[in-house]
Amino acid sequence: MIKKFIRKFLGVKDKAPVRDKTEPVILGATEHGIDPKLLSSNAIRVTSSLQEAGFKAFVVGGAVRDLLLGIKPKDFDIATDATPEQVKRLFRRAFIIGKRFQIVHVMFGQDLLEVTTFRGAGESSAPKDEHGRVLRDNNFGPQHEDAMRRDFTINAMYYDPATQQVLDYHGGIADIRDKTLRIIGQPEARYREDPVRMLRVVRFAARLGFTIEPATREPIAVMASLIDNVPAARVFDEMLKLLMSGHALACLQQLRKEGLHHGLLPLLDVVLEQPIGMKFVTLALESTDNRVKAGKGVSPGFLFASLLWHQVVEKWTAYCAAGESPIPALHLAADDVLDSQTEKLALQRKIGSDMRDIWSMQPRFERRNGKAPYKLLEHPRFRAGYDFLLLRCESGEIESEIGEWWTAFYEGDAVEREQLLTTAVSTPGPKRKRAPRRSSRSRTGGDGGGSGSGSDGGHSGTSGGSNPGGSSFE
Ligand code: ATP
Ligand code: MG
């Protein structure tokens, strides 16, 4: 007040008002334009139960961001001033989980909602590792502190379904309108406290088509190596989110554009620094993105098998050159790649075994006589292996003819199949010593086309839904 008076007295004009970040800007329904039909009934059930019990409760984070963008949120997070125990008591199926942050999972049938208690500002005083990463933090606090603890301005808004008001503490609405990703607080400090935020920036920028504001972007290149200190399982979860966001290709392109493709993730180094397999990887990601956008299941095993295939081919070729027969050589190559990546990536056992199945089926597609093709059709992961084969054809790695033959065989009736067996051009057995058929090395820079053989829409890409969807890994 006195300050204001002195400024007026001295004739000093007010600068742009510095917003007090302890008080939110409140927007009503007509200002924010959220369509209430995009809200899940279970989210409303949770917020209203909490409110009826006398607590504050809001939809928060990514769901509010998506609602403001007119996108139907894929899940709803709820923030409240009730403690985890108080939340748990209000719902029949509620479970307190988490070590680093305690949250409550509230279940309605298959639907899971995450309810978090407002975090206090204590991130700076929380226990940390030697690199400054927050290890544990269950410090509760007022809502404005919770807002400050969130990662980006666009993820720090609260929506109350009862009043239809949006509470915006950090200028998130303006950033949504300007399509800007801006970290809350001091960027270096926020990345140090949780290096995974660097991956999140890239994912959101690519997924939403937003620009990363310079101060948010700049520290990433120098701080990227801090991701090495994050537990592998957490990095893996985040990477899976990135790859299964429906915008995987855009994410990787964004990483390149921002100069962030070095050192951020070892897997990306492998993938992005191999121009040889780029066509293959691009096709694999494109079809994954298309499947996600079409709401179809995506198999992480198929995805990782694609991303690492050219590493396998390289080693496979080397083992064959050293005199190993193709099939054992492929198994050795797969072992090598899986061993090194399992450690770095925290690949779950199931994903690893799916990858091995897909890879080891590939030379079996070359045997097109006798009973072998029928046996292969019965393989429980045939569809994934076949889709993978089509991808290899499409990328120009192998002749399109083999993919066309298998499509005809797969789709044919008994008579057609018998006929195909007599017309198959080459049926090299696994015992013949030879290099893997036309590895990408020998084809790089070729027509790059594969004439689109067998790429009949929904095929290439993933396992045709035989695997659990990506969401179970998120
Ligand atoms: P998505 O659509 O991918 O689920 P999201 O923003 O909802 O995006 P979540 O991982 O579900 O992402 O997190 C929910 C909210 O929790 C975020 O919107 C953000 O407010 C907060 N949050 C998540 N991870 C972090 C983090 N590493 N640091 C700070 N806040 C975070
Ligand atoms: Mg979310």
Coordinates of C-alpha atoms and ligand atoms in Angstrom, one line a residue:
M1 CA 0.0 0.0 0.0
I2 CA 2.7 2.4 1.1
K3 CA 4.9 1.3 -1.8
K4 CA 2.0 2.1 -4.2
F5 CA 1.5 5.5 -2.6
I6 CA 5.2 6.4 -3.0
R7 CA 5.3 5.2 -6.6
K8 CA 2.2 7.4 -7.3
F9 CA 3.8 10.3 -5.5
L10 CA 7.0 10.0 -7.5
G11 CA 5.0 9.6 -10.7
V12 CA 6.5 6.1 -11.3
K13 CA 4.3 4.1 -13.7
D14 CA 3.4 0.6 -12.6
K15 CA 5.3 -2.1 -14.5
A16 CA 3.4 -5.1 -15.7
P17 CA 1.8 -6.4 -12.6
V18 CA 4.0 -9.0 -10.9
R19 CA 1.5 -11.8 -10.2
D20 CA 1.4 -13.1 -6.7
K21 CA 1.8 -16.8 -7.2
T22 CA 0.1 -17.7 -3.9
E23 CA -3.2 -16.5 -5.4
P24 CA -4.5 -18.1 -8.5
V25 CA -6.2 -16.4 -11.5
I26 CA -9.7 -17.9 -11.5
L27 CA -11.4 -18.5 -14.8
G28 CA -15.1 -19.2 -15.2
A29 CA -16.7 -21.6 -17.7
T30 CA -17.1 -19.0 -20.4
E31 CA -13.5 -17.8 -20.1
H32 CA -11.8 -21.2 -20.3
G33 CA -14.3 -22.9 -22.6
I34 CA -13.8 -26.4 -21.2
D35 CA -16.4 -28.8 -22.5
P36 CA -17.7 -30.6 -19.4
K37 CA -18.6 -33.6 -21.5
L38 CA -14.9 -34.4 -21.8
L39 CA -14.8 -35.1 -18.1
S40 CA -15.0 -38.7 -16.8
S41 CA -17.9 -39.4 -14.5
N42 CA -15.5 -41.2 -12.1
A43 CA -13.4 -38.0 -11.8
I44 CA -16.5 -36.1 -10.8
R45 CA -17.4 -38.9 -8.4
V46 CA -14.0 -38.6 -6.7
T47 CA -14.0 -34.8 -6.5
S48 CA -17.5 -34.6 -5.3
S49 CA -17.0 -37.3 -2.6
L50 CA -14.0 -35.4 -1.3
Q51 CA -15.8 -32.1 -1.4
E52 CA -18.8 -33.5 0.4
A53 CA -16.5 -34.8 3.1
G54 CA -15.3 -31.2 3.6
F55 CA -12.1 -31.3 1.6
K56 CA -10.9 -29.3 -1.4
A57 CA -10.6 -31.4 -4.6
F58 CA -9.7 -30.7 -8.2
V59 CA -8.9 -32.3 -11.4
V60 CA -5.3 -31.4 -12.0
G61 CA -2.3 -31.5 -14.2
G62 CA -2.3 -33.1 -17.7
A63 CA -6.1 -33.6 -17.6
V64 CA -6.8 -29.9 -17.2
R65 CA -4.2 -29.1 -19.9
D66 CA -5.9 -31.5 -22.3
L67 CA -9.4 -30.3 -21.4
L68 CA -8.3 -26.7 -22.2
L69 CA -6.9 -27.9 -25.5
G70 CA -10.2 -29.7 -26.3
I71 CA -8.6 -33.1 -26.1
K72 CA -10.3 -35.9 -24.1
P73 CA -7.8 -36.7 -21.3
K74 CA -6.6 -40.3 -21.2
D75 CA -6.6 -40.3 -17.4
F76 CA -7.6 -38.0 -14.6
D77 CA -5.5 -37.0 -11.7
I78 CA -7.1 -35.5 -8.6
A79 CA -5.4 -33.2 -6.1
T80 CA -6.8 -32.6 -2.7
D81 CA -6.0 -31.3 0.8
A82 CA -7.1 -34.6 2.3
T83 CA -4.2 -36.8 3.5
P84 CA -3.7 -40.2 1.8
E85 CA -5.3 -41.9 4.8
Q86 CA -8.3 -39.6 4.7
V87 CA -8.7 -40.2 1.0
K88 CA -8.5 -44.0 1.4
R89 CA -11.3 -44.0 4.0
L90 CA -13.7 -42.4 1.6
F91 CA -13.5 -45.0 -1.1
R92 CA -14.2 -48.7 -1.1
R93 CA -11.4 -49.6 -3.4
A94 CA -8.5 -47.3 -2.6
F95 CA -4.8 -48.1 -2.1
I96 CA -2.0 -46.0 -0.9
I97 CA 1.1 -46.5 -3.1
G98 CA 4.4 -45.0 -3.8
K99 CA 7.6 -44.4 -1.9
R100 CA 9.0 -41.2 -3.4
F101 CA 5.6 -39.6 -3.4
Q102 CA 2.7 -41.3 -1.6
I103 CA -0.5 -41.3 -3.8
V104 CA -3.8 -43.0 -3.5
H105 CA -5.2 -45.2 -6.3
V106 CA -8.9 -45.1 -6.4
M107 CA -10.5 -47.8 -8.5
F108 CA -13.9 -48.0 -10.1
G109 CA -14.0 -51.3 -12.1
Q110 CA -11.1 -51.0 -14.5
D111 CA -10.9 -47.2 -14.2
L112 CA -8.0 -46.0 -12.0
L113 CA -7.8 -42.5 -10.7
E114 CA -4.7 -41.1 -8.9
V115 CA -5.4 -38.9 -6.0
T116 CA -2.5 -36.8 -4.6
T117 CA -2.4 -34.7 -1.5
F118 CA -1.2 -31.1 -2.1
R119 CA 2.6 -31.1 -1.9
G120 CA 4.4 -28.6 0.3
A121 CA 7.2 -26.4 -1.0
G122 CA 9.8 -28.5 0.7
E123 CA 11.5 -29.8 -2.5
S124 CA 14.6 -27.9 -1.7
S125 CA 14.9 -29.3 1.8
A126 CA 13.9 -32.9 0.9
P127 CA 16.4 -35.7 1.1
K128 CA 18.5 -35.8 -2.1
D129 CA 21.2 -37.9 -3.7
E130 CA 24.7 -36.6 -4.3
H131 CA 23.6 -35.0 -7.6
G132 CA 20.7 -33.1 -6.0
R133 CA 17.9 -35.5 -7.1
V134 CA 15.0 -35.6 -4.6
L135 CA 14.8 -39.1 -3.1
R136 CA 11.8 -38.8 -0.9
D137 CA 9.2 -36.2 -0.3
N138 CA 6.0 -36.6 1.5
N139 CA 5.7 -33.1 2.7
F140 CA 2.1 -31.8 2.4
G141 CA 1.3 -28.1 2.0
P142 CA -1.2 -25.5 0.8
Q143 CA -2.5 -25.5 -2.8
H144 CA -0.2 -22.7 -4.1
E145 CA 2.8 -24.7 -3.0
D146 CA 1.5 -27.8 -4.8
A147 CA 1.2 -25.7 -7.9
M148 CA 4.8 -24.5 -7.6
R149 CA 6.0 -28.1 -7.3
R150 CA 4.5 -29.1 -10.6
D151 CA 6.7 -29.2 -13.7
F152 CA 5.3 -26.9 -16.3
T153 CA 3.0 -23.9 -16.2
I154 CA 0.5 -25.8 -18.5
N155 CA 0.5 -28.7 -16.0
A156 CA -0.2 -26.6 -12.9
M157 CA -3.8 -25.8 -13.3
Y158 CA -6.8 -27.0 -11.2
Y159 CA -10.3 -27.6 -12.4
D160 CA -13.3 -27.9 -10.1
P161 CA -16.0 -29.8 -11.8
A162 CA -18.6 -28.5 -9.3
T163 CA -18.0 -24.8 -10.0
Q164 CA -16.5 -25.3 -13.4
Q165 CA -13.7 -22.9 -12.4
V166 CA -10.0 -23.2 -13.5
L167 CA -7.4 -22.1 -11.0
D168 CA -4.2 -20.9 -12.7
Y169 CA -1.2 -20.0 -10.5
H170 CA 1.6 -19.7 -13.1
G171 CA 0.2 -18.3 -16.3
G172 CA -0.6 -21.7 -17.7
I173 CA -3.6 -20.4 -19.6
A174 CA -1.5 -17.8 -21.4
D175 CA 1.1 -20.5 -22.2
I176 CA -1.6 -22.8 -23.6
R177 CA -2.8 -20.0 -25.8
D178 CA 0.8 -19.2 -27.0
K179 CA 1.6 -22.9 -27.3
T180 CA 4.6 -22.6 -25.0
L181 CA 6.2 -25.0 -22.7
R182 CA 7.7 -23.2 -19.7
I183 CA 9.1 -24.9 -16.6
I184 CA 8.0 -23.5 -13.3
G185 CA 10.8 -21.9 -11.2
Q186 CA 14.5 -22.0 -11.9
P187 CA 15.1 -24.4 -14.7
E188 CA 18.5 -25.8 -13.6
A189 CA 17.3 -26.4 -10.1
R190 CA 14.1 -28.1 -11.3
Y191 CA 16.1 -30.4 -13.6
R192 CA 18.6 -31.2 -10.9
E193 CA 15.8 -32.1 -8.5
D194 CA 14.2 -34.4 -11.1
P195 CA 16.1 -35.0 -14.3
V196 CA 13.2 -36.9 -15.8
R197 CA 11.6 -33.5 -16.4
M198 CA 14.0 -33.1 -19.3
L199 CA 12.4 -36.0 -21.0
R200 CA 9.0 -34.7 -20.2
V201 CA 9.7 -31.4 -21.9
V202 CA 10.5 -33.1 -25.1
R203 CA 7.5 -35.4 -24.9
F204 CA 5.0 -32.6 -24.3
A205 CA 6.6 -30.4 -26.9
A206 CA 6.3 -33.0 -29.6
R207 CA 2.9 -34.4 -28.5
L208 CA 1.3 -31.0 -28.3
G209 CA 3.3 -29.2 -31.0
F210 CA 4.4 -26.6 -28.5
T211 CA 7.6 -24.5 -28.5
I212 CA 10.0 -24.9 -25.6
E213 CA 10.7 -21.5 -24.1
P214 CA 14.4 -20.7 -24.3
A215 CA 15.2 -20.7 -20.6
T216 CA 13.5 -24.0 -20.3
R217 CA 15.4 -25.5 -23.2
E218 CA 18.9 -24.2 -22.8
P219 CA 20.1 -26.1 -19.7
I220 CA 19.0 -29.4 -21.1
A221 CA 22.0 -30.0 -23.4
V222 CA 24.4 -29.6 -20.5
M223 CA 22.3 -31.3 -17.8
A224 CA 21.2 -34.3 -19.9
S225 CA 23.7 -36.7 -18.3
L226 CA 22.0 -36.3 -14.9
I227 CA 19.4 -38.7 -16.3
D228 CA 22.0 -41.5 -15.8
N229 CA 21.5 -41.2 -12.0
V230 CA 17.7 -41.8 -12.2
P231 CA 16.7 -45.4 -11.5
A232 CA 16.5 -47.2 -14.8
A233 CA 12.9 -48.4 -14.3
R234 CA 11.7 -44.8 -14.0
V235 CA 13.6 -43.7 -17.1
F236 CA 12.2 -46.7 -18.9
D237 CA 8.6 -45.8 -18.0
E238 CA 9.1 -42.3 -19.2
M239 CA 10.7 -43.5 -22.4
L240 CA 7.8 -45.9 -23.0
K241 CA 5.5 -43.0 -22.6
L242 CA 7.5 -41.0 -25.1
L243 CA 7.5 -43.9 -27.6
M244 CA 3.9 -44.8 -27.1
S245 CA 2.6 -41.2 -27.1
G246 CA 1.3 -41.5 -30.6
H247 CA 4.0 -39.0 -31.5
A248 CA 7.1 -41.0 -31.2
L249 CA 8.5 -40.0 -34.5
A250 CA 7.9 -36.3 -33.8
C251 CA 9.5 -36.8 -30.3
L252 CA 12.6 -38.2 -31.9
Q253 CA 12.7 -35.5 -34.5
Q254 CA 12.2 -32.9 -31.8
L255 CA 15.1 -34.4 -29.8
R256 CA 17.3 -34.0 -32.9
K257 CA 16.1 -30.5 -33.5
E258 CA 16.8 -29.4 -30.0
G259 CA 20.2 -31.1 -30.1
L260 CA 19.1 -33.4 -27.3
H261 CA 19.6 -36.8 -29.0
H262 CA 23.1 -37.3 -27.6
G263 CA 23.4 -38.6 -24.1
L264 CA 19.8 -38.3 -23.1
L265 CA 19.0 -41.9 -23.4
P266 CA 21.4 -44.7 -24.5
L267 CA 18.7 -46.3 -26.6
L268 CA 18.1 -43.2 -28.5
D269 CA 21.8 -42.8 -29.2
V270 CA 21.8 -46.3 -30.7
V271 CA 18.7 -45.6 -32.7
L272 CA 19.4 -42.1 -33.9
E273 CA 23.0 -42.5 -34.7
Q274 CA 22.6 -45.3 -37.1
P275 CA 21.6 -43.8 -40.5
I276 CA 21.6 -47.4 -41.9
G277 CA 18.6 -48.5 -40.0
M278 CA 16.8 -45.1 -40.0
K279 CA 14.3 -46.0 -42.7
F280 CA 13.3 -49.1 -40.8
V281 CA 13.0 -47.3 -37.4
T282 CA 11.1 -44.5 -39.0
L283 CA 8.6 -46.9 -40.5
A284 CA 8.3 -48.8 -37.3
L285 CA 7.6 -45.6 -35.3
E286 CA 5.2 -44.3 -37.9
S287 CA 3.1 -47.4 -37.8
T288 CA 3.2 -47.4 -34.0
D289 CA 2.0 -43.8 -34.0
N290 CA -0.8 -44.6 -36.4
R291 CA -1.9 -47.5 -34.2
V292 CA -1.9 -45.4 -31.1
K293 CA -3.9 -42.7 -32.8
A294 CA -6.4 -45.3 -34.0
G295 CA -6.8 -46.5 -30.4
K296 CA -5.2 -49.9 -31.2
G297 CA -3.0 -51.8 -28.9
V298 CA 0.8 -51.4 -29.2
S299 CA 3.3 -54.0 -28.1
P300 CA 6.4 -52.6 -26.4
G301 CA 8.2 -55.8 -27.4
F302 CA 7.6 -55.1 -31.1
L303 CA 8.6 -51.6 -30.7
F304 CA 11.9 -52.3 -29.0
A305 CA 12.6 -55.2 -31.4
S306 CA 12.3 -52.7 -34.2
L307 CA 14.5 -50.0 -32.5
L308 CA 17.3 -52.5 -31.8
W309 CA 17.0 -54.6 -34.9
H310 CA 19.9 -53.1 -36.7
Q311 CA 22.2 -53.7 -33.8
V312 CA 21.1 -57.3 -34.0
V313 CA 21.7 -57.4 -37.7
E314 CA 25.2 -56.0 -37.3
K315 CA 26.1 -58.6 -34.7
W316 CA 24.3 -61.4 -36.7
T317 CA 26.4 -60.6 -39.7
A318 CA 29.6 -60.7 -37.7
Y319 CA 28.8 -64.1 -36.1
C320 CA 28.0 -65.5 -39.6
A321 CA 31.2 -64.1 -41.0
A322 CA 33.0 -65.8 -38.1
G323 CA 31.6 -69.1 -39.4
E324 CA 28.4 -69.5 -37.3
S325 CA 25.3 -70.9 -39.0
P326 CA 22.6 -68.3 -39.5
I327 CA 20.1 -69.4 -36.8
P328 CA 22.5 -69.9 -33.9
A329 CA 24.3 -66.7 -35.1
L330 CA 21.0 -64.8 -34.7
H331 CA 20.4 -66.2 -31.3
L332 CA 23.9 -65.1 -30.2
A333 CA 23.4 -61.7 -31.7
A334 CA 20.0 -61.4 -29.9
D335 CA 21.6 -62.4 -26.6
D336 CA 24.3 -59.8 -27.0
V337 CA 21.9 -57.0 -27.7
L338 CA 19.4 -58.0 -25.0
D339 CA 22.1 -58.5 -22.4
S340 CA 23.5 -55.0 -23.0
Q341 CA 20.1 -53.3 -23.3
T342 CA 18.4 -55.1 -20.4
E343 CA 20.9 -53.6 -18.1
K344 CA 20.7 -50.1 -19.5
L345 CA 17.0 -50.1 -20.2
A346 CA 15.6 -52.1 -17.4
L347 CA 13.7 -54.1 -20.0
Q348 CA 11.1 -56.2 -18.3
R349 CA 11.5 -59.9 -18.9
K350 CA 8.3 -60.2 -20.9
I351 CA 9.4 -57.5 -23.3
G352 CA 12.8 -59.1 -23.7
S353 CA 11.2 -62.5 -24.5
D354 CA 8.8 -61.0 -27.0
M355 CA 11.8 -59.3 -28.7
R356 CA 13.7 -62.5 -28.9
D357 CA 10.7 -64.3 -30.4
I358 CA 10.2 -61.7 -33.1
W359 CA 13.9 -61.7 -34.1
S360 CA 14.4 -65.4 -34.0
M361 CA 11.4 -66.0 -36.3
Q362 CA 12.9 -63.9 -39.1
P363 CA 15.2 -66.6 -40.7
R364 CA 12.4 -69.1 -40.4
F365 CA 10.4 -67.0 -42.9
E366 CA 13.0 -68.0 -45.4
R367 CA 12.1 -71.6 -45.2
R368 CA 9.2 -72.0 -47.6
N369 CA 8.9 -75.7 -48.2
G370 CA 7.7 -78.8 -46.5
K371 CA 6.0 -78.4 -43.1
A372 CA 8.1 -75.4 -41.9
P373 CA 5.7 -72.6 -43.0
Y374 CA 2.7 -74.4 -41.4
K375 CA 4.6 -74.7 -38.2
L376 CA 5.6 -71.1 -38.3
L377 CA 1.9 -70.1 -38.7
E378 CA 1.2 -71.8 -35.4
H379 CA 3.8 -69.8 -33.5
P380 CA 2.0 -67.9 -30.8
R381 CA 3.8 -64.7 -31.8
F382 CA 3.5 -65.4 -35.6
R383 CA 1.6 -62.2 -36.2
A384 CA 4.2 -60.0 -34.6
G385 CA 7.0 -61.8 -36.5
Y386 CA 5.1 -61.5 -39.8
D387 CA 4.4 -57.8 -39.2
F388 CA 8.1 -57.4 -38.5
L389 CA 9.0 -59.2 -41.7
L390 CA 6.7 -56.8 -43.7
L391 CA 8.5 -53.9 -42.1
R392 CA 11.9 -55.3 -43.3
C393 CA 10.5 -55.6 -46.8
E394 CA 9.0 -52.1 -46.7
S395 CA 12.3 -50.6 -45.6
G396 CA 14.1 -52.3 -48.4
E397 CA 16.1 -54.5 -46.2
I398 CA 15.0 -57.6 -47.9
E399 CA 13.1 -58.4 -51.1
S400 CA 9.5 -57.5 -51.2
E401 CA 8.7 -60.9 -52.8
I402 CA 9.1 -62.8 -49.5
G403 CA 6.6 -60.5 -47.7
E404 CA 4.1 -60.9 -50.6
W405 CA 4.5 -64.7 -50.5
W406 CA 3.9 -64.8 -46.8
T407 CA 0.8 -62.5 -47.1
A408 CA -0.6 -64.9 -49.7
F409 CA 0.2 -67.9 -47.6
Y410 CA -1.2 -66.4 -44.4
E411 CA -4.4 -65.4 -46.1
G412 CA -4.7 -68.3 -48.5
D413 CA -6.9 -71.4 -48.2
A414 CA -5.5 -74.9 -48.1
V415 CA -5.3 -75.3 -51.9
E416 CA -3.7 -71.9 -52.4
R417 CA -1.1 -72.7 -49.6
E418 CA -0.1 -76.0 -51.2
Q419 CA 0.3 -74.2 -54.5
L420 CA 2.4 -71.5 -53.0
L421 CA 4.7 -74.2 -51.5
T422 CA 5.5 -75.5 -54.9
T423 CA 6.2 -72.0 -56.4
A424 CA 8.4 -70.6 -53.6
V425 CA 11.5 -69.3 -55.3
S426 CA 14.1 -69.8 -52.7
T427 CA 14.0 -72.0 -49.6
P428 CA 17.5 -71.7 -48.1
G429 CA 17.7 -73.9 -45.1
P430 CA 19.2 -72.7 -41.9
K431 CA 22.1 -75.1 -42.1
R432 CA 23.6 -73.4 -45.2
K433 CA 26.4 -71.2 -44.1
R434 CA 25.8 -67.7 -45.5
A435 CA 25.5 -64.2 -44.4
P436 CA 22.1 -63.0 -43.3
R437 CA 20.0 -62.2 -46.3
R438 CA 20.7 -58.7 -47.6
S439 CA 21.3 -57.0 -44.4
S440 CA 20.6 -53.3 -44.3
R441 CA 24.3 -52.6 -44.7
S442 CA 24.3 -53.8 -48.2
R443 CA 21.1 -52.0 -49.1
T444 CA 21.7 -48.6 -47.5
G445 CA 21.0 -45.7 -49.8
G446 CA 19.3 -48.1 -52.3
D447 CA 15.9 -47.6 -53.6
G448 CA 14.8 -47.4 -50.0
G449 CA 11.4 -48.5 -51.1
G450 CA 10.7 -52.1 -51.0
S451 CA 7.8 -51.1 -53.3
G452 CA 5.5 -51.1 -50.3
S453 CA 5.0 -54.8 -50.5
G454 CA 2.6 -56.3 -48.0
S455 CA 2.2 -52.9 -46.3
D456 CA -1.5 -53.4 -46.4
G457 CA -2.6 -50.9 -43.9
G458 CA -3.1 -52.2 -40.4
H459 CA -0.5 -55.0 -40.7
S460 CA 2.9 -53.6 -40.2
G461 CA 3.5 -52.2 -36.8
T462 CA 2.5 -54.2 -33.9
S463 CA 1.4 -57.5 -32.6
G464 CA -2.1 -57.3 -33.6
G465 CA -3.2 -56.9 -30.0
S466 CA -1.9 -60.1 -28.7
N467 CA 0.2 -58.2 -26.2
P468 CA -0.9 -56.0 -23.3
G469 CA -1.3 -52.5 -24.4
G470 CA 1.2 -49.8 -23.6
S471 CA -0.8 -48.3 -20.9
S472 CA -0.1 -51.1 -18.5
F473 CA 3.5 -49.8 -18.5
E474 CA 2.7 -46.2 -17.8
Ligands
ATP1 P1 0.1 -37.4 -19.5 O1 -1.0 -36.9 -20.5 O2 1.2 -38.0 -20.3 O3 -0.4 -38.3 -18.4 P2 0.6 -35.6 -17.4 O4 1.0 -34.1 -17.4 O5 -0.8 -35.9 -16.9 O6 0.7 -36.1 -18.9 P3 1.6 -37.3 -15.4 O7 2.8 -38.1 -15.4 O8 0.3 -38.1 -15.4 O9 1.7 -36.4 -16.7 O10 1.6 -36.4 -14.2 C1 0.4 -35.7 -13.7 C2 0.9 -34.3 -13.2 O11 1.8 -34.4 -12.1 C3 1.6 -33.4 -14.2 O12 0.7 -32.8 -15.1 C4 2.4 -32.5 -13.4 O13 1.6 -31.5 -12.8 C5 2.8 -33.4 -12.2 N1 4.1 -34.0 -12.5 C6 4.3 -35.2 -13.1 N2 5.6 -35.5 -13.1 C7 6.2 -34.5 -12.6 C8 7.6 -34.2 -12.3 N3 8.5 -35.0 -12.7 N4 7.9 -33.0 -11.7 C9 6.9 -32.2 -11.4 N5 5.6 -32.4 -11.6 C10 5.3 -33.5 -12.2
MG2 MG -1.6 -37.9 -16.5

